[in-house]
Amino acid sequence: MRSLCIKVRKGKGESVRKKLLEDGLLDQSLYVDKDGDFLYLPITSVPGGHIVEERDFRGREKEERDYKALCEVPDALRDLLPTSFDTLGDIAIVRLPDELLPYAENVGKAMMEAFPRLRSVFMDHGVAGELRVRDLEVIAGVDDSSTVHTEYGLRFKVDPRKAYFNPRLSNERNRIVQLVRDGETVVDMFSGVGPFAIMIAKHARPAQVFAIDLNAEAVQLMQENIRLNKVSNVVPLEGDARQWVFDLPCADRVIMNLPHSAKDFFADALTRLNLGGVMHFYHICEKDEFQSVLDELVQQARGMCVELRVVRSEELKTYSPSASVFSADLLLVGWL
Ligand SMILES: C[S@@+](CC[C@H](N)C(=O)[O-])C[C@H]1O[C@@H](n2cnc3c(N)ncnc32)[C@H](O)[C@@H]1O
């Protein structure tokens, strides 16, 4: 089918695609097309700042339409079928409301039929514990949650039952990559299977990226991902970040992606940050509370005789009806 489209270089394809999606301009009924180093993103209307051309695209409306239509559930429950779900490589992870639990296998089967690229569908029972591993129940396909996920041209071996990975953070990771200056020392305190660390090492020019995780399985996957993506300056470290940071050189950038308890590591991380360095701080709280959390961090820093400035903060995603995941970039300005 013929459509207007935007031509972008492959390296930029993911961020442009997500922006078009957010702005409601991506034509989701058509497949993105590839040719050499370029991607062609079909659009429903013309956004500003892009050169637009016309091209033939393959339709995907059959897949989109089929999943709900194929699913055997009572008509009264059909509206409860989830419209979105996460895909990691060739597996899908879906959350179901209680009413649909007796029909979970039907949902899985319909998704497998409608999206032939899927190898398995898992029902998500949430993330738990210090290691943030996901409780998954297979509802269709093989009961194996390990897969290879592609993000910004990088390949990550992941297994959400063994180690945390969130595909929805890809834009945030890319945002941080753009901030890294040549020669920086970066410490990723809670690195999981290494997506922040490896993306920084691959797409920026840091001196070194130290990537710590308490979960031995996460570190093992990270080591595989370092090899898979052929990066040489990521140093994977297994253990407690609170202890490791004192054995490492001071950092120009510290990433603290442990949103439930990064606050508990704040003081230790701050003592290991160079003047002029930046801390990327992630936190889950009630939607109207993040500003006071940031004020507290700035005060806590004052108590340590340093000036910390919030240079950017953002609500990243909704966590529950009243709470969200937030991110903030905190600059260590200097001594008081
Ligand atoms: C929310 S996940 C973030 C993973 C990664 N940054 C990503 O984006 O995929 C938090 C990670 O912190 C690890 N973790 C929890 N407590 C830790 C600690 N005290 N020291 C180091 N890592 C820890 C967990 O094992 C988990 O992999």
PDB file of N, CA and C in Angstrom, residues 173-256:
ATOM      1  N   ARG A 173      17.524   5.643  27.933  1.00  0.00           N
ATOM      2  CA  ARG A 173      18.930   5.245  27.788  1.00  0.00           C
ATOM      3  C   ARG A 173      19.585   6.070  26.682  1.00  0.00           C
ATOM      4  N   ASN A 174      18.877   6.216  25.577  1.00  0.00           N
ATOM      5  CA  ASN A 174      19.432   6.973  24.458  1.00  0.00           C
ATOM      6  C   ASN A 174      19.649   8.439  24.852  1.00  0.00           C
ATOM      7  N   ARG A 175      18.737   8.990  25.652  1.00  0.00           N
ATOM      8  CA  ARG A 175      18.888  10.388  26.106  1.00  0.00           C
ATOM      9  C   ARG A 175      20.205  10.547  26.873  1.00  0.00           C
ATOM     10  N   ILE A 176      20.480   9.584  27.741  1.00  0.00           N
ATOM     11  CA  ILE A 176      21.692   9.692  28.551  1.00  0.00           C
ATOM     12  C   ILE A 176      22.945   9.518  27.704  1.00  0.00           C
ATOM     13  N   VAL A 177      22.880   8.606  26.751  1.00  0.00           N
ATOM     14  CA  VAL A 177      24.033   8.420  25.841  1.00  0.00           C
ATOM     15  C   VAL A 177      24.425   9.767  25.222  1.00  0.00           C
ATOM     16  N   GLN A 178      23.423  10.552  24.835  1.00  0.00           N
ATOM     17  CA  GLN A 178      23.711  11.839  24.162  1.00  0.00           C
ATOM     18  C   GLN A 178      24.422  12.822  25.093  1.00  0.00           C
ATOM     19  N   LEU A 179      24.319  12.613  26.412  1.00  0.00           N
ATOM     20  CA  LEU A 179      24.918  13.558  27.357  1.00  0.00           C
ATOM     21  C   LEU A 179      26.367  13.218  27.694  1.00  0.00           C
ATOM     22  N   VAL A 180      26.780  11.987  27.400  1.00  0.00           N
ATOM     23  CA  VAL A 180      28.116  11.531  27.824  1.00  0.00           C
ATOM     24  C   VAL A 180      29.193  12.210  26.969  1.00  0.00           C
ATOM     25  N   ARG A 181      30.140  12.859  27.685  1.00  0.00           N
ATOM     26  CA  ARG A 181      31.238  13.525  26.958  1.00  0.00           C
ATOM     27  C   ARG A 181      32.433  12.588  26.829  1.00  0.00           C
ATOM     28  N   ASP A 182      33.281  12.883  25.850  1.00  0.00           N
ATOM     29  CA  ASP A 182      34.460  12.027  25.617  1.00  0.00           C
ATOM     30  C   ASP A 182      35.291  11.896  26.888  1.00  0.00           C
ATOM     31  N   GLY A 183      35.742  10.695  27.159  1.00  0.00           N
ATOM     32  CA  GLY A 183      36.687  10.475  28.259  1.00  0.00           C
ATOM     33  C   GLY A 183      36.071  10.376  29.639  1.00  0.00           C
ATOM     34  N   GLU A 184      34.752  10.405  29.734  1.00  0.00           N
ATOM     35  CA  GLU A 184      34.119  10.332  31.062  1.00  0.00           C
ATOM     36  C   GLU A 184      34.332   8.969  31.712  1.00  0.00           C
ATOM     37  N   THR A 185      34.369   8.983  33.052  1.00  0.00           N
ATOM     38  CA  THR A 185      34.262   7.746  33.820  1.00  0.00           C
ATOM     39  C   THR A 185      32.812   7.655  34.282  1.00  0.00           C
ATOM     40  N   VAL A 186      32.162   6.549  33.910  1.00  0.00           N
ATOM     41  CA  VAL A 186      30.737   6.382  34.226  1.00  0.00           C
ATOM     42  C   VAL A 186      30.581   5.199  35.176  1.00  0.00           C
ATOM     43  N   VAL A 187      29.725   5.361  36.186  1.00  0.00           N
ATOM     44  CA  VAL A 187      29.398   4.218  37.045  1.00  0.00           C
ATOM     45  C   VAL A 187      27.891   3.975  36.958  1.00  0.00           C
ATOM     46  N   ASP A 188      27.525   2.774  36.503  1.00  0.00           N
ATOM     47  CA  ASP A 188      26.117   2.364  36.470  1.00  0.00           C
ATOM     48  C   ASP A 188      25.928   1.449  37.684  1.00  0.00           C
ATOM     49  N   MET A 189      25.296   1.993  38.717  1.00  0.00           N
ATOM     50  CA  MET A 189      25.281   1.282  40.011  1.00  0.00           C
ATOM     51  C   MET A 189      24.364   0.063  40.026  1.00  0.00           C
ATOM     52  N   PHE A 190      23.330   0.098  39.192  1.00  0.00           N
ATOM     53  CA  PHE A 190      22.328  -0.991  39.206  1.00  0.00           C
ATOM     54  C   PHE A 190      22.095  -1.397  37.752  1.00  0.00           C
ATOM     55  N   SER A 191      23.057  -2.072  37.175  1.00  0.00           N
ATOM     56  CA  SER A 191      23.109  -2.124  35.713  1.00  0.00           C
ATOM     57  C   SER A 191      22.300  -3.248  35.080  1.00  0.00           C
ATOM     58  N   GLY A 192      21.821  -4.223  35.871  1.00  0.00           N
ATOM     59  CA  GLY A 192      21.064  -5.323  35.273  1.00  0.00           C
ATOM     60  C   GLY A 192      21.897  -6.044  34.225  1.00  0.00           C
ATOM     61  N   VAL A 193      21.312  -6.297  33.054  1.00  0.00           N
ATOM     62  CA  VAL A 193      22.038  -7.018  32.001  1.00  0.00           C
ATOM     63  C   VAL A 193      22.901  -6.062  31.157  1.00  0.00           C
ATOM     64  N   GLY A 194      22.981  -4.789  31.607  1.00  0.00           N
ATOM     65  CA  GLY A 194      23.935  -3.854  30.995  1.00  0.00           C
ATOM     66  C   GLY A 194      23.439  -2.907  29.932  1.00  0.00           C
ATOM     67  N   PRO A 195      22.120  -2.668  29.792  1.00  0.00           N
ATOM     68  CA  PRO A 195      21.701  -1.830  28.654  1.00  0.00           C
ATOM     69  C   PRO A 195      22.226  -0.393  28.690  1.00  0.00           C
ATOM     70  N   PHE A 196      22.193   0.276  29.876  1.00  0.00           N
ATOM     71  CA  PHE A 196      22.723   1.654  29.927  1.00  0.00           C
ATOM     72  C   PHE A 196      24.225   1.631  29.618  1.00  0.00           C
ATOM     73  N   ALA A 197      24.947   0.743  30.321  1.00  0.00           N
ATOM     74  CA  ALA A 197      26.415   0.723  30.228  1.00  0.00           C
ATOM     75  C   ALA A 197      26.862   0.409  28.795  1.00  0.00           C
ATOM     76  N   ILE A 198      26.239  -0.590  28.195  1.00  0.00           N
ATOM     77  CA  ILE A 198      26.686  -1.016  26.869  1.00  0.00           C
ATOM     78  C   ILE A 198      26.301   0.009  25.808  1.00  0.00           C
ATOM     79  N   MET A 199      25.121   0.619  25.964  1.00  0.00           N
ATOM     80  CA  MET A 199      24.720   1.634  24.981  1.00  0.00           C
ATOM     81  C   MET A 199      25.658   2.840  25.057  1.00  0.00           C
ATOM     82  N   ILE A 200      26.059   3.193  26.290  1.00  0.00           N
ATOM     83  CA  ILE A 200      27.001   4.320  26.448  1.00  0.00           C
ATOM     84  C   ILE A 200      28.353   3.961  25.819  1.00  0.00           C
ATOM     85  N   ALA A 201      28.816   2.744  26.113  1.00  0.00           N
ATOM     86  CA  ALA A 201      30.137   2.348  25.588  1.00  0.00           C
ATOM     87  C   ALA A 201      30.131   2.279  24.064  1.00  0.00           C
ATOM     88  N   LYS A 202      28.996   1.891  23.503  1.00  0.00           N
ATOM     89  CA  LYS A 202      28.927   1.692  22.046  1.00  0.00           C
ATOM     90  C   LYS A 202      28.681   3.010  21.309  1.00  0.00           C
ATOM     91  N   HIS A 203      27.790   3.838  21.860  1.00  0.00           N
ATOM     92  CA  HIS A 203      27.356   5.020  21.102  1.00  0.00           C
ATOM     93  C   HIS A 203      27.956   6.338  21.592  1.00  0.00           C
ATOM     94  N   ALA A 204      28.759   6.298  22.695  1.00  0.00           N
ATOM     95  CA  ALA A 204      29.483   7.508  23.122  1.00  0.00           C
ATOM     96  C   ALA A 204      30.950   7.105  23.265  1.00  0.00           C
ATOM     97  N   ARG A 205      31.780   8.047  23.825  1.00  0.00           N
ATOM     98  CA  ARG A 205      33.201   7.694  23.932  1.00  0.00           C
ATOM     99  C   ARG A 205      33.709   7.902  25.358  1.00  0.00           C
ATOM    100  N   PRO A 206      33.156   7.131  26.301  1.00  0.00           N
ATOM    101  CA  PRO A 206      33.632   7.257  27.684  1.00  0.00           C
ATOM    102  C   PRO A 206      35.004   6.606  27.822  1.00  0.00           C
ATOM    103  N   ALA A 207      35.745   6.980  28.898  1.00  0.00           N
ATOM    104  CA  ALA A 207      37.005   6.275  29.158  1.00  0.00           C
ATOM    105  C   ALA A 207      36.669   4.860  29.609  1.00  0.00           C
ATOM    106  N   GLN A 208      35.751   4.789  30.588  1.00  0.00           N
ATOM    107  CA  GLN A 208      35.374   3.481  31.115  1.00  0.00           C
ATOM    108  C   GLN A 208      33.982   3.548  31.713  1.00  0.00           C
ATOM    109  N   VAL A 209      33.275   2.425  31.633  1.00  0.00           N
ATOM    110  CA  VAL A 209      31.962   2.337  32.278  1.00  0.00           C
ATOM    111  C   VAL A 209      32.017   1.158  33.248  1.00  0.00           C
ATOM    112  N   PHE A 210      31.863   1.460  34.541  1.00  0.00           N
ATOM    113  CA  PHE A 210      31.806   0.402  35.545  1.00  0.00           C
ATOM    114  C   PHE A 210      30.336   0.052  35.753  1.00  0.00           C
ATOM    115  N   ALA A 211      30.005  -1.235  35.612  1.00  0.00           N
ATOM    116  CA  ALA A 211      28.592  -1.646  35.645  1.00  0.00           C
ATOM    117  C   ALA A 211      28.409  -2.691  36.747  1.00  0.00           C
ATOM    118  N   ILE A 212      27.692  -2.276  37.794  1.00  0.00           N
ATOM    119  CA  ILE A 212      27.573  -3.112  39.004  1.00  0.00           C
ATOM    120  C   ILE A 212      26.176  -3.724  39.067  1.00  0.00           C
ATOM    121  N   ASP A 213      26.090  -4.960  39.494  1.00  0.00           N
ATOM    122  CA  ASP A 213      24.782  -5.520  39.856  1.00  0.00           C
ATOM    123  C   ASP A 213      24.960  -6.625  40.907  1.00  0.00           C
ATOM    124  N   LEU A 214      23.993  -6.646  41.815  1.00  0.00           N
ATOM    125  CA  LEU A 214      24.001  -7.617  42.911  1.00  0.00           C
ATOM    126  C   LEU A 214      23.647  -9.019  42.414  1.00  0.00           C
ATOM    127  N   ASN A 215      22.917  -9.074  41.297  1.00  0.00           N
ATOM    128  CA  ASN A 215      22.383 -10.336  40.793  1.00  0.00           C
ATOM    129  C   ASN A 215      23.416 -11.032  39.885  1.00  0.00           C
ATOM    130  N   ALA A 216      23.901 -12.196  40.343  1.00  0.00           N
ATOM    131  CA  ALA A 216      24.942 -12.904  39.581  1.00  0.00           C
ATOM    132  C   ALA A 216      24.458 -13.261  38.174  1.00  0.00           C
ATOM    133  N   GLU A 217      23.166 -13.581  38.052  1.00  0.00           N
ATOM    134  CA  GLU A 217      22.634 -13.968  36.722  1.00  0.00           C
ATOM    135  C   GLU A 217      22.611 -12.752  35.786  1.00  0.00           C
ATOM    136  N   ALA A 218      22.322 -11.574  36.362  1.00  0.00           N
ATOM    137  CA  ALA A 218      22.327 -10.348  35.549  1.00  0.00           C
ATOM    138  C   ALA A 218      23.746 -10.087  35.041  1.00  0.00           C
ATOM    139  N   VAL A 219      24.726 -10.267  35.919  1.00  0.00           N
ATOM    140  CA  VAL A 219      26.119  -9.984  35.526  1.00  0.00           C
ATOM    141  C   VAL A 219      26.574 -10.981  34.457  1.00  0.00           C
ATOM    142  N   GLN A 220      26.119 -12.219  34.597  1.00  0.00           N
ATOM    143  CA  GLN A 220      26.477 -13.210  33.572  1.00  0.00           C
ATOM    144  C   GLN A 220      25.895 -12.820  32.209  1.00  0.00           C
ATOM    145  N   LEU A 221      24.621 -12.393  32.219  1.00  0.00           N
ATOM    146  CA  LEU A 221      24.007 -11.953  30.953  1.00  0.00           C
ATOM    147  C   LEU A 221      24.729 -10.708  30.424  1.00  0.00           C
ATOM    148  N   MET A 222      25.112  -9.818  31.355  1.00  0.00           N
ATOM    149  CA  MET A 222      25.824  -8.604  30.923  1.00  0.00           C
ATOM    150  C   MET A 222      27.137  -8.981  30.226  1.00  0.00           C
ATOM    151  N   GLN A 223      27.849  -9.965  30.792  1.00  0.00           N
ATOM    152  CA  GLN A 223      29.108 -10.382  30.162  1.00  0.00           C
ATOM    153  C   GLN A 223      28.852 -10.893  28.741  1.00  0.00           C
ATOM    154  N   GLU A 224      27.754 -11.646  28.585  1.00  0.00           N
ATOM    155  CA  GLU A 224      27.419 -12.129  27.226  1.00  0.00           C
ATOM    156  C   GLU A 224      27.085 -10.946  26.316  1.00  0.00           C
ATOM    157  N   ASN A 225      26.389  -9.951  26.880  1.00  0.00           N
ATOM    158  CA  ASN A 225      25.987  -8.798  26.064  1.00  0.00           C
ATOM    159  C   ASN A 225      27.183  -7.938  25.658  1.00  0.00           C
ATOM    160  N   ILE A 226      28.180  -7.887  26.548  1.00  0.00           N
ATOM    161  CA  ILE A 226      29.408  -7.151  26.218  1.00  0.00           C
ATOM    162  C   ILE A 226      30.071  -7.806  24.995  1.00  0.00           C
ATOM    163  N   ARG A 227      30.083  -9.153  25.020  1.00  0.00           N
ATOM    164  CA  ARG A 227      30.689  -9.880  23.879  1.00  0.00           C
ATOM    165  C   ARG A 227      29.839  -9.712  22.624  1.00  0.00           C
ATOM    166  N   LEU A 228      28.527  -9.865  22.802  1.00  0.00           N
ATOM    167  CA  LEU A 228      27.595  -9.799  21.669  1.00  0.00           C
ATOM    168  C   LEU A 228      27.711  -8.462  20.936  1.00  0.00           C
ATOM    169  N   ASN A 229      27.952  -7.383  21.700  1.00  0.00           N
ATOM    170  CA  ASN A 229      27.984  -6.046  21.102  1.00  0.00           C
ATOM    171  C   ASN A 229      29.409  -5.527  20.884  1.00  0.00           C
ATOM    172  N   LYS A 230      30.380  -6.408  21.174  1.00  0.00           N
ATOM    173  CA  LYS A 230      31.797  -6.094  20.923  1.00  0.00           C
ATOM    174  C   LYS A 230      32.217  -4.751  21.550  1.00  0.00           C
ATOM    175  N   VAL A 231      31.919  -4.584  22.845  1.00  0.00           N
ATOM    176  CA  VAL A 231      32.410  -3.379  23.527  1.00  0.00           C
ATOM    177  C   VAL A 231      33.556  -3.789  24.453  1.00  0.00           C
ATOM    178  N   SER A 232      34.522  -2.877  24.594  1.00  0.00           N
ATOM    179  CA  SER A 232      35.708  -3.268  25.361  1.00  0.00           C
ATOM    180  C   SER A 232      35.855  -2.479  26.650  1.00  0.00           C
ATOM    181  N   ASN A 233      35.139  -1.352  26.786  1.00  0.00           N
ATOM    182  CA  ASN A 233      35.396  -0.532  27.973  1.00  0.00           C
ATOM    183  C   ASN A 233      34.277  -0.570  29.015  1.00  0.00           C
ATOM    184  N   VAL A 234      33.518  -1.662  29.050  1.00  0.00           N
ATOM    185  CA  VAL A 234      32.552  -1.858  30.140  1.00  0.00           C
ATOM    186  C   VAL A 234      33.158  -2.881  31.100  1.00  0.00           C
ATOM    187  N   VAL A 235      33.178  -2.527  32.387  1.00  0.00           N
ATOM    188  CA  VAL A 235      33.732  -3.440  33.392  1.00  0.00           C
ATOM    189  C   VAL A 235      32.574  -3.973  34.239  1.00  0.00           C
ATOM    190  N   PRO A 236      32.172  -5.226  34.040  1.00  0.00           N
ATOM    191  CA  PRO A 236      31.047  -5.770  34.809  1.00  0.00           C
ATOM    192  C   PRO A 236      31.499  -6.175  36.211  1.00  0.00           C
ATOM    193  N   LEU A 237      30.723  -5.792  37.213  1.00  0.00           N
ATOM    194  CA  LEU A 237      31.111  -6.053  38.601  1.00  0.00           C
ATOM    195  C   LEU A 237      29.924  -6.630  39.355  1.00  0.00           C
ATOM    196  N   GLU A 238      30.116  -7.774  39.966  1.00  0.00           N
ATOM    197  CA  GLU A 238      29.022  -8.387  40.733  1.00  0.00           C
ATOM    198  C   GLU A 238      29.152  -8.017  42.198  1.00  0.00           C
ATOM    199  N   GLY A 239      28.038  -7.567  42.784  1.00  0.00           N
ATOM    200  CA  GLY A 239      28.077  -7.270  44.215  1.00  0.00           C
ATOM    201  C   GLY A 239      27.221  -6.067  44.549  1.00  0.00           C
ATOM    202  N   ASP A 240      27.371  -5.610  45.794  1.00  0.00           N
ATOM    203  CA  ASP A 240      26.572  -4.493  46.303  1.00  0.00           C
ATOM    204  C   ASP A 240      27.201  -3.161  45.876  1.00  0.00           C
ATOM    205  N   ALA A 241      26.416  -2.352  45.184  1.00  0.00           N
ATOM    206  CA  ALA A 241      26.932  -1.079  44.668  1.00  0.00           C
ATOM    207  C   ALA A 241      27.451  -0.194  45.792  1.00  0.00           C
ATOM    208  N   ARG A 242      26.827  -0.289  46.953  1.00  0.00           N
ATOM    209  CA  ARG A 242      27.219   0.570  48.071  1.00  0.00           C
ATOM    210  C   ARG A 242      28.683   0.303  48.456  1.00  0.00           C
ATOM    211  N   GLN A 243      29.081  -0.957  48.313  1.00  0.00           N
ATOM    212  CA  GLN A 243      30.480  -1.274  48.623  1.00  0.00           C
ATOM    213  C   GLN A 243      31.391  -1.010  47.432  1.00  0.00           C
ATOM    214  N   TRP A 244      30.925  -1.418  46.247  1.00  0.00           N
ATOM    215  CA  TRP A 244      31.783  -1.284  45.064  1.00  0.00           C
ATOM    216  C   TRP A 244      32.200   0.158  44.809  1.00  0.00           C
ATOM    217  N   VAL A 245      31.281   1.124  45.003  1.00  0.00           N
ATOM    218  CA  VAL A 245      31.622   2.502  44.594  1.00  0.00           C
ATOM    219  C   VAL A 245      32.876   3.017  45.300  1.00  0.00           C
ATOM    220  N   PHE A 246      33.160   2.490  46.478  1.00  0.00           N
ATOM    221  CA  PHE A 246      34.343   2.966  47.198  1.00  0.00           C
ATOM    222  C   PHE A 246      35.633   2.318  46.693  1.00  0.00           C
ATOM    223  N   ASP A 247      35.508   1.281  45.879  1.00  0.00           N
ATOM    224  CA  ASP A 247      36.702   0.645  45.293  1.00  0.00           C
ATOM    225  C   ASP A 247      36.968   1.137  43.874  1.00  0.00           C
ATOM    226  N   LEU A 248      36.114   2.047  43.393  1.00  0.00           N
ATOM    227  CA  LEU A 248      36.245   2.515  42.005  1.00  0.00           C
ATOM    228  C   LEU A 248      36.740   3.953  41.992  1.00  0.00           C
ATOM    229  N   PRO A 249      37.286   4.395  40.848  1.00  0.00           N
ATOM    230  CA  PRO A 249      37.632   5.819  40.748  1.00  0.00           C
ATOM    231  C   PRO A 249      36.371   6.672  40.858  1.00  0.00           C
ATOM    232  N   CYS A 250      36.529   7.940  41.273  1.00  0.00           N
ATOM    233  CA  CYS A 250      35.363   8.829  41.309  1.00  0.00           C
ATOM    234  C   CYS A 250      34.832   8.988  39.878  1.00  0.00           C
ATOM    235  N   ALA A 251      33.515   9.232  39.788  1.00  0.00           N
ATOM    236  CA  ALA A 251      32.869   9.200  38.470  1.00  0.00           C
ATOM    237  C   ALA A 251      32.457  10.594  37.999  1.00  0.00           C
ATOM    238  N   ASP A 252      32.392  10.740  36.682  1.00  0.00           N
ATOM    239  CA  ASP A 252      31.828  11.964  36.094  1.00  0.00           C
ATOM    240  C   ASP A 252      30.318  11.830  35.930  1.00  0.00           C
ATOM    241  N   ARG A 253      29.851  10.574  35.957  1.00  0.00           N
ATOM    242  CA  ARG A 253      28.418  10.331  35.760  1.00  0.00           C
ATOM    243  C   ARG A 253      28.065   9.047  36.506  1.00  0.00           C
ATOM    244  N   VAL A 254      27.010   9.146  37.307  1.00  0.00           N
ATOM    245  CA  VAL A 254      26.549   7.967  38.040  1.00  0.00           C
ATOM    246  C   VAL A 254      25.092   7.724  37.665  1.00  0.00           C
ATOM    247  N   ILE A 255      24.777   6.471  37.321  1.00  0.00           N
ATOM    248  CA  ILE A 255      23.396   6.124  36.946  1.00  0.00           C
ATOM    249  C   ILE A 255      22.811   5.300  38.079  1.00  0.00           C
ATOM    250  N   MET A 256      21.658   5.742  38.586  1.00  0.00           N
ATOM    251  CA  MET A 256      21.059   5.075  39.756  1.00  0.00           C
ATOM    252  C   MET A 256      19.643   4.614  39.427  1.00  0.00           C
TER     253      MET A 256
END
